[in-house]
Structures are given as structure tokens and as C-alpha cells.
Short mmCIF file of N, CA, C and O in Angstrom, two decimals:
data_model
loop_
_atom_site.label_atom_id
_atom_site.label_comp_id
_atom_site.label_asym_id
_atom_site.label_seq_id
_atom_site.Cartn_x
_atom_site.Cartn_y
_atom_site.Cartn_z
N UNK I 1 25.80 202.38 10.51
CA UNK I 1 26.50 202.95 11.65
C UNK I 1 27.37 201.86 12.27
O UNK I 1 26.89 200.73 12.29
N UNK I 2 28.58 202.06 12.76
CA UNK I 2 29.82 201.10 13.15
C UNK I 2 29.93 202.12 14.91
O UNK I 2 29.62 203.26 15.27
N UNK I 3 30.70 200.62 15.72
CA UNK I 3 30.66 200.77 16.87
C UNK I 3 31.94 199.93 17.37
O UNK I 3 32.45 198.84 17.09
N UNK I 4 32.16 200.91 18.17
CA UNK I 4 33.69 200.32 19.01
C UNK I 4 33.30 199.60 20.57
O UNK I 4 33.92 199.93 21.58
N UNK I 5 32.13 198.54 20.58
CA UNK I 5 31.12 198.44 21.82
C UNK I 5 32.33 197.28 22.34
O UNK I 5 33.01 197.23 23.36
N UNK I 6 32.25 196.29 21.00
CA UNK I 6 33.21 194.90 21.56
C UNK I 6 35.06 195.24 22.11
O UNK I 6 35.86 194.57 22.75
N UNK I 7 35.13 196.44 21.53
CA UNK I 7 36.17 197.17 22.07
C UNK I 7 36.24 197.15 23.34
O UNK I 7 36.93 196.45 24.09
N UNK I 8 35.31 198.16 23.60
CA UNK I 8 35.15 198.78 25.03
C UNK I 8 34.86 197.92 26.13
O UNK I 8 35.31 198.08 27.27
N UNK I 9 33.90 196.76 25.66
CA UNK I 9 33.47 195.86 26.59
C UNK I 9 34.71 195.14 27.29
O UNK I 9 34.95 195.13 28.50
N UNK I 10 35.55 194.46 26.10
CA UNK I 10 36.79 193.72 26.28
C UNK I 10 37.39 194.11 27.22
O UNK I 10 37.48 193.57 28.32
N UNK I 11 38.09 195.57 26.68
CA UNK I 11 38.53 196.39 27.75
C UNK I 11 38.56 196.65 29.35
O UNK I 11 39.32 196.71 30.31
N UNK I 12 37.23 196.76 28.97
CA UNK I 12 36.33 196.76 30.44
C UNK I 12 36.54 195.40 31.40
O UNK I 12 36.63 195.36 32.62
N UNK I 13 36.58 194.13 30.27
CA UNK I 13 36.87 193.04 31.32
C UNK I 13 35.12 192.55 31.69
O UNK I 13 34.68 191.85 32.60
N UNK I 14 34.54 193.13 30.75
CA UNK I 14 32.91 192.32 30.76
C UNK I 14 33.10 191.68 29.59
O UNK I 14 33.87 191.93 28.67
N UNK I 15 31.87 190.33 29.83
CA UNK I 15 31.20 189.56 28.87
C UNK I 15 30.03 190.52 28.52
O UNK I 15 29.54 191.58 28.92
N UNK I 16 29.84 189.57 27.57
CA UNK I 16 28.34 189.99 26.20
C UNK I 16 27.35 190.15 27.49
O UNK I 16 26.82 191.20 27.85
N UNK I 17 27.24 188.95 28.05
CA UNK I 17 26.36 189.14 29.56
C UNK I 17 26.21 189.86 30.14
O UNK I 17 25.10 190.34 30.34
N UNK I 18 27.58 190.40 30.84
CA UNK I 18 27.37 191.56 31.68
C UNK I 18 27.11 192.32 31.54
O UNK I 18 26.70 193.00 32.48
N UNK I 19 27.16 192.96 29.83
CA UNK I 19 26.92 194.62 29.83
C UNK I 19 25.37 194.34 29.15
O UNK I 19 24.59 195.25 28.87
N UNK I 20 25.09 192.87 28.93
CA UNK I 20 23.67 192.90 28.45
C UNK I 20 22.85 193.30 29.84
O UNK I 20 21.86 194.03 29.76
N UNK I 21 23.40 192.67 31.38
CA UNK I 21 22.78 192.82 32.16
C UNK I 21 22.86 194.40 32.89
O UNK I 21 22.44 194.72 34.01
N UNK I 22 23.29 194.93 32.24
CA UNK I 22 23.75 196.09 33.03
C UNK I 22 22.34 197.43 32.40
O UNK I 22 21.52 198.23 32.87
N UNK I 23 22.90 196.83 30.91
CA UNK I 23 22.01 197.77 30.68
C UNK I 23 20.38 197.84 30.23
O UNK I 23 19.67 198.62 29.58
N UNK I 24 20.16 196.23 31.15
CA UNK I 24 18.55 195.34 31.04
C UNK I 24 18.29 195.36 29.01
O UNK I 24 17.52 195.91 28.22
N UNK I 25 19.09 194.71 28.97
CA UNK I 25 18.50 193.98 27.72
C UNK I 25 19.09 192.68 27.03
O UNK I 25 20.17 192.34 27.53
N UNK I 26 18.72 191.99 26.15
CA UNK I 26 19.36 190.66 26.41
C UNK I 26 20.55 190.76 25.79
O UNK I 26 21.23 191.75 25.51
N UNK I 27 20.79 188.86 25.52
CA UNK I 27 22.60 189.08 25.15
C UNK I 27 22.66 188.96 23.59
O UNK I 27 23.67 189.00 22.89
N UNK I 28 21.47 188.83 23.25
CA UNK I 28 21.19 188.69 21.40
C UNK I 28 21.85 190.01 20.97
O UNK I 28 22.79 190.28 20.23
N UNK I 29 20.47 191.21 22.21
CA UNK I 29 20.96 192.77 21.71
C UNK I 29 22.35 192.61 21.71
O UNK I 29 22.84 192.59 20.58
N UNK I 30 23.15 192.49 22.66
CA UNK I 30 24.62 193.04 22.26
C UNK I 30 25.17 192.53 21.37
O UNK I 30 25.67 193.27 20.53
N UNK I 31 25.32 190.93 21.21
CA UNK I 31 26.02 190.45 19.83
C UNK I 31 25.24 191.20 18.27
O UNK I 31 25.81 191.43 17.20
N UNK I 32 23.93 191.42 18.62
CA UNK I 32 23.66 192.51 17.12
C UNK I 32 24.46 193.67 17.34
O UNK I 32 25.48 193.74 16.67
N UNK I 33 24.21 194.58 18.12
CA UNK I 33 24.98 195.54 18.05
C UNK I 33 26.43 195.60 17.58
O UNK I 33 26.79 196.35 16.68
N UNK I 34 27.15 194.85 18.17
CA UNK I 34 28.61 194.78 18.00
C UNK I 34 29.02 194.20 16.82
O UNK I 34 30.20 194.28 16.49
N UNK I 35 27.84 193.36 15.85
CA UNK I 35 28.38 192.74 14.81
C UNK I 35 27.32 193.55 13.67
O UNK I 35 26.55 193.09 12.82
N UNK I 36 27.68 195.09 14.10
CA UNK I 36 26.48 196.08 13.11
C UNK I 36 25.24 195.62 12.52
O UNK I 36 24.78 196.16 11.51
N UNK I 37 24.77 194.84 12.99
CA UNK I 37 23.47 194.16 12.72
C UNK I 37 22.22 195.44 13.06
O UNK I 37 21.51 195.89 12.16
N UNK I 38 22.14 195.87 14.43
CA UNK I 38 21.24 196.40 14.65
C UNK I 38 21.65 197.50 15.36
O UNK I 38 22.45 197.38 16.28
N UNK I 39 21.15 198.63 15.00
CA UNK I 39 21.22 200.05 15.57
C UNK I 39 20.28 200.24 16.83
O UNK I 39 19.07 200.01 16.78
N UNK I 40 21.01 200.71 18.08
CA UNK I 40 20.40 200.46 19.05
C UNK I 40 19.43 202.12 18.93
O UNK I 40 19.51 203.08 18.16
N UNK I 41 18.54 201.77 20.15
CA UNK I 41 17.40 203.28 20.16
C UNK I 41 18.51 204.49 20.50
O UNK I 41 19.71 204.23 20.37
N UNK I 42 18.08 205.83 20.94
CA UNK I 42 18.97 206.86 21.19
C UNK I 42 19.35 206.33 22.54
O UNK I 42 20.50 205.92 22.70
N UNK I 43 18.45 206.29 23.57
CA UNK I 43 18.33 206.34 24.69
C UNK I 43 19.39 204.79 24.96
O UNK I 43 20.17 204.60 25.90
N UNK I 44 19.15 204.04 24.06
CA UNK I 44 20.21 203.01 24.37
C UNK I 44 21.60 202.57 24.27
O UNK I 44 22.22 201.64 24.78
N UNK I 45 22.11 204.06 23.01
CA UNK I 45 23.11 204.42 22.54
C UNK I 45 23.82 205.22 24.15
O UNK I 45 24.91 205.12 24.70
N UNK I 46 22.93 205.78 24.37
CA UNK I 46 23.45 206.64 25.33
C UNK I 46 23.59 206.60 26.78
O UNK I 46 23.95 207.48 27.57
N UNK I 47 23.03 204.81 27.06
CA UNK I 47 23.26 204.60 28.19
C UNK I 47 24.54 203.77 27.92
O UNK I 47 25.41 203.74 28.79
N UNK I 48 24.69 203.11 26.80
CA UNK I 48 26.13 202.53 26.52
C UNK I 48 27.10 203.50 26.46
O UNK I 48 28.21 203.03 26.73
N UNK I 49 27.11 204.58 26.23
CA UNK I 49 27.93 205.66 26.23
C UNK I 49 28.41 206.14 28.03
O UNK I 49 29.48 206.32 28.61
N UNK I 50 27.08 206.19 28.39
CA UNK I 50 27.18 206.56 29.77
C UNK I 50 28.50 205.47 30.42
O UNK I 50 29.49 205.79 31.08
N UNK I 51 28.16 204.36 30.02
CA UNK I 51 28.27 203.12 30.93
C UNK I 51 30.03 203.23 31.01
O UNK I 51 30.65 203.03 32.06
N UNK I 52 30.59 203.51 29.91
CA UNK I 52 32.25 203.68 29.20
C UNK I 52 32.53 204.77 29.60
O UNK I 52 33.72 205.12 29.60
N UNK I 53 31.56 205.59 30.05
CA UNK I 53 32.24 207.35 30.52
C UNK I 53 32.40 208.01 29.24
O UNK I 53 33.04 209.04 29.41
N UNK I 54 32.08 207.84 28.04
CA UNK I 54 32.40 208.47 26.74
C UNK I 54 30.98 209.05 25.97
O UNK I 54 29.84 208.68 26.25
N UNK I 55 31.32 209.94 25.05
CA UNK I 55 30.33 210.31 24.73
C UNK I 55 29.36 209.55 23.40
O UNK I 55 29.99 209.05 22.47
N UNK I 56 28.53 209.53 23.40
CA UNK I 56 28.08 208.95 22.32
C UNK I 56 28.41 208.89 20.97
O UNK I 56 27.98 207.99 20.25
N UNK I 57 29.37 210.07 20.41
CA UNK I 57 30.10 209.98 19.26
C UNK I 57 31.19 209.21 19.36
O UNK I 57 31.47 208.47 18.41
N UNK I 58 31.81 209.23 20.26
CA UNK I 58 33.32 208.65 20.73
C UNK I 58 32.77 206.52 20.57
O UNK I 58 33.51 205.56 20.37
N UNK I 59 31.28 206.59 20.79
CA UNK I 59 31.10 205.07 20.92
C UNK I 59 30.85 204.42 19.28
O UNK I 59 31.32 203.53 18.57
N UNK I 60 29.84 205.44 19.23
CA UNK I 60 29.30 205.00 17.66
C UNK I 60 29.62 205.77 16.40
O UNK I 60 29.95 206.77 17.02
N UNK I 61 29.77 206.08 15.31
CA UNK I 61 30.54 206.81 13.77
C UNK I 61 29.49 206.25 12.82
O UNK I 61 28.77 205.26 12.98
N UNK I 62 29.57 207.21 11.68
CA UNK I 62 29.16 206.55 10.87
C UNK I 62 30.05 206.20 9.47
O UNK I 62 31.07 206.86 9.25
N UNK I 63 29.70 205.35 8.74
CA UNK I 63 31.10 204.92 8.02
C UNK I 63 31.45 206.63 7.18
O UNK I 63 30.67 207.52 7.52
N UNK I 64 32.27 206.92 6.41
CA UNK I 64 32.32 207.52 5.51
C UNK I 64 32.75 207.16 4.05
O UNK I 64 32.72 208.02 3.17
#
């Protein structure tokens, strides 16, 4: 599964930090996430989704 997180973050004008702190977990989690290392839980997909205003498909795809 691929993710447009380092996108969005950039965007946003946050560090790895901030959105690690935002969404209480550390800053390891986000650099895995963003460098497809590790698939986050549902519930964590979907508070990153929340966080961008987008929906959880719009954040994460899967390759085809």
C-alpha cells in the first residue's frame, strides 16, 4: 500500500514531528509510513485522513 502522507504533511507546513505529535505516536511511525515501510492500523489510517480533511482513499491506494 503507497501513501501521499509526505505530500500532505509538506503541504501542510508540518514536520515528521508535528503530525507524529498530533496524532500521539512517535516520529519513527511517520518516517515508516511515508517511506512504505509500515502500514498503519485502520483507526490510524483514518485519523491521518481526518487530520488532511480527506478521505482515507484519497490518502492511501494500493499499487496496481
Amino acid at each position: 500500500m503507497r501513501n501521499k502522507i509526505k505530500t500532505l504533511r509538506k503541504d501542510a507546513g508540518l514536520r515528521q514531528e508535528d503530525l507524529a505529535n498530533e496524532l500521539g505516536v512517535s516520529r519513527q511511525t511517520i518516517i515508516a509510513i511515508e517511506n512504505d515501510k509500515y502500514n498503519p492500523t485502520l483507526e490510524l489510517a483514518m485519523k491521518i485522513a481526518r487530520l488532511f480533511e480527506l478521505h482515507v482513499e484519497d490518502v492511501f491506494f494500493l499499487d496496481d
